mmCIF file of N, CA and C in Angstrom:
data_model
loop_
_atom_site.group_PDB
_atom_site.id
_atom_site.type_symbol
_atom_site.label_atom_id
_atom_site.label_comp_id
_atom_site.label_asym_id
_atom_site.label_seq_id
_atom_site.Cartn_x
_atom_site.Cartn_y
_atom_site.Cartn_z
ATOM 1 N N MET I 8 53.691 -67.548 -86.465
ATOM 2 C CA MET I 8 54.487 -66.432 -85.913
ATOM 3 C C MET I 8 54.634 -66.616 -84.407
ATOM 4 N N THR I 9 55.834 -66.924 -83.975
ATOM 5 C CA THR I 9 56.077 -67.073 -82.541
ATOM 6 C C THR I 9 56.708 -65.796 -82.019
ATOM 7 N N LYS I 10 56.157 -65.292 -80.920
ATOM 8 C CA LYS I 10 56.692 -64.046 -80.360
ATOM 9 C C LYS I 10 57.886 -64.359 -79.474
ATOM 10 N N HIS I 11 58.949 -63.620 -79.653
ATOM 11 C CA HIS I 11 60.120 -63.776 -78.797
ATOM 12 C C HIS I 11 59.900 -62.987 -77.514
ATOM 13 N N PRO I 12 60.512 -63.434 -76.408
ATOM 14 C CA PRO I 12 60.382 -62.685 -75.140
ATOM 15 C C PRO I 12 60.799 -61.230 -75.305
ATOM 16 N N THR I 13 61.843 -60.995 -76.102
ATOM 17 C CA THR I 13 62.311 -59.619 -76.292
ATOM 18 C C THR I 13 61.232 -58.793 -76.972
ATOM 19 N N GLY I 14 60.529 -59.389 -77.939
ATOM 20 C CA GLY I 14 59.467 -58.669 -78.634
ATOM 21 C C GLY I 14 58.366 -58.267 -77.677
ATOM 22 N N ILE I 15 57.974 -59.197 -76.792
ATOM 23 C CA ILE I 15 56.933 -58.888 -75.807
ATOM 24 C C ILE I 15 57.424 -57.780 -74.880
ATOM 25 N N TYR I 16 58.696 -57.876 -74.477
ATOM 26 C CA TYR I 16 59.271 -56.871 -73.569
ATOM 27 C C TYR I 16 59.243 -55.493 -74.222
ATOM 28 N N VAL I 17 59.641 -55.432 -75.491
ATOM 29 C CA VAL I 17 59.638 -54.149 -76.209
ATOM 30 C C VAL I 17 58.215 -53.623 -76.316
ATOM 31 N N GLY I 18 57.255 -54.507 -76.593
ATOM 32 C CA GLY I 18 55.858 -54.087 -76.684
ATOM 33 C C GLY I 18 55.386 -53.466 -75.384
ATOM 34 N N CYS I 19 55.729 -54.102 -74.257
ATOM 35 C CA CYS I 19 55.335 -53.557 -72.950
ATOM 36 C C CYS I 19 55.995 -52.199 -72.734
ATOM 37 N N LEU I 20 57.272 -52.093 -73.096
ATOM 38 C CA LEU I 20 57.985 -50.821 -72.928
ATOM 39 C C LEU I 20 57.303 -49.722 -73.728
ATOM 40 N N VAL I 21 56.935 -50.024 -74.974
ATOM 41 C CA VAL I 21 56.288 -49.022 -75.830
ATOM 42 C C VAL I 21 54.979 -48.581 -75.198
ATOM 43 N N LYS I 22 54.209 -49.545 -74.666
ATOM 44 C CA LYS I 22 52.930 -49.193 -74.028
ATOM 45 C C LYS I 22 53.159 -48.259 -72.851
ATOM 46 N N VAL I 23 54.138 -48.591 -72.012
ATOM 47 C CA VAL I 23 54.408 -47.767 -70.822
ATOM 48 C C VAL I 23 54.849 -46.370 -71.238
ATOM 49 N N ILE I 24 55.749 -46.302 -72.228
ATOM 50 C CA ILE I 24 56.261 -44.994 -72.672
ATOM 51 C C ILE I 24 55.125 -44.161 -73.245
ATOM 52 N N ARG I 25 54.262 -44.789 -74.060
ATOM 53 C CA ARG I 25 53.138 -44.046 -74.645
ATOM 54 C C ARG I 25 52.230 -43.518 -73.553
ATOM 55 N N ARG I 26 51.952 -44.371 -72.551
ATOM 56 C CA ARG I 26 51.065 -43.947 -71.461
ATOM 57 C C ARG I 26 51.688 -42.775 -70.715
ATOM 58 N N ARG I 27 52.999 -42.852 -70.453
ATOM 59 C CA ARG I 27 53.687 -41.784 -69.713
ATOM 60 C C ARG I 27 53.663 -40.489 -70.526
ATOM 61 N N LEU I 28 53.903 -40.597 -71.835
ATOM 62 C CA LEU I 28 53.884 -39.410 -72.697
ATOM 63 C C LEU I 28 52.502 -38.780 -72.676
ATOM 64 N N ARG I 29 51.461 -39.623 -72.752
ATOM 65 C CA ARG I 29 50.099 -39.096 -72.749
ATOM 66 C C ARG I 29 49.820 -38.363 -71.446
ATOM 67 N N MET I 30 50.276 -38.940 -70.323
ATOM 68 C CA MET I 30 50.062 -38.304 -69.015
ATOM 69 C C MET I 30 50.789 -36.962 -68.968
ATOM 70 N N GLU I 31 52.035 -36.925 -69.471
ATOM 71 C CA GLU I 31 52.801 -35.673 -69.465
ATOM 72 C C GLU I 31 52.108 -34.629 -70.326
ATOM 73 N N LEU I 32 51.600 -35.046 -71.483
ATOM 74 C CA LEU I 32 50.903 -34.103 -72.365
ATOM 75 C C LEU I 32 49.673 -33.546 -71.667
ATOM 76 N N LYS I 33 48.908 -34.413 -70.994
ATOM 77 C CA LYS I 33 47.716 -33.946 -70.277
ATOM 78 C C LYS I 33 48.117 -32.955 -69.195
ATOM 79 N N GLY I 34 49.172 -33.252 -68.454
ATOM 80 C CA GLY I 34 49.630 -32.364 -67.390
ATOM 81 C C GLY I 34 50.047 -31.014 -67.946
ATOM 82 N N ARG I 35 50.745 -31.030 -69.084
ATOM 83 C CA ARG I 35 51.179 -29.772 -69.693
ATOM 84 C C ARG I 35 49.974 -28.973 -70.154
ATOM 85 N N VAL I 36 48.995 -29.640 -70.734
ATOM 86 C CA VAL I 36 47.793 -28.939 -71.215
ATOM 87 C C VAL I 36 47.076 -28.302 -70.034
ATOM 88 N N ILE I 37 46.973 -29.037 -68.916
ATOM 89 C CA ILE I 37 46.286 -28.508 -67.730
ATOM 90 C C ILE I 37 47.057 -27.306 -67.185
ATOM 91 N N ASN I 38 48.383 -27.396 -67.151
ATOM 92 C CA ASN I 38 49.192 -26.282 -66.648
ATOM 93 C C ASN I 38 49.172 -25.106 -67.619
ATOM 94 N N TYR I 39 48.987 -25.400 -68.888
ATOM 95 C CA TYR I 39 49.070 -24.375 -69.926
ATOM 96 C C TYR I 39 47.742 -23.652 -70.127
ATOM 97 N N SER I 40 46.610 -24.343 -69.862
ATOM 98 C CA SER I 40 45.301 -23.772 -70.191
ATOM 99 C C SER I 40 45.049 -22.406 -69.547
ATOM 100 N N PRO I 41 45.392 -22.157 -68.279
ATOM 101 C CA PRO I 41 45.171 -20.816 -67.714
ATOM 102 C C PRO I 41 45.969 -19.759 -68.476
ATOM 103 N N PHE I 42 47.181 -20.113 -68.884
ATOM 104 C CA PHE I 42 48.031 -19.217 -69.670
ATOM 105 C C PHE I 42 47.326 -18.827 -70.963
ATOM 106 N N VAL I 43 46.817 -19.841 -71.659
ATOM 107 C CA VAL I 43 46.159 -19.602 -72.947
ATOM 108 C C VAL I 43 44.903 -18.769 -72.732
ATOM 109 N N LEU I 44 44.171 -19.044 -71.661
ATOM 110 C CA LEU I 44 42.936 -18.299 -71.395
ATOM 111 C C LEU I 44 43.254 -16.838 -71.088
ATOM 112 N N GLN I 45 44.330 -16.590 -70.362
ATOM 113 C CA GLN I 45 44.692 -15.217 -70.001
ATOM 114 C C GLN I 45 45.188 -14.448 -71.221
ATOM 115 N N HIS I 46 45.929 -15.129 -72.102
ATOM 116 C CA HIS I 46 46.502 -14.457 -73.276
ATOM 117 C C HIS I 46 45.955 -15.095 -74.541
ATOM 118 N N PRO I 47 44.836 -14.634 -75.038
ATOM 119 C CA PRO I 47 44.246 -15.243 -76.237
ATOM 120 C C PRO I 47 45.035 -14.907 -77.505
#
């Protein structure tokens, strides 16, 4: 199985997108937690 450059590029893109999504989710949770604590 030989990896094509495009395949490696797509793999890197997926990793970056996943990392960015995870960061956004963490940020939303941090911004949301006081809201949830105030309104149970």
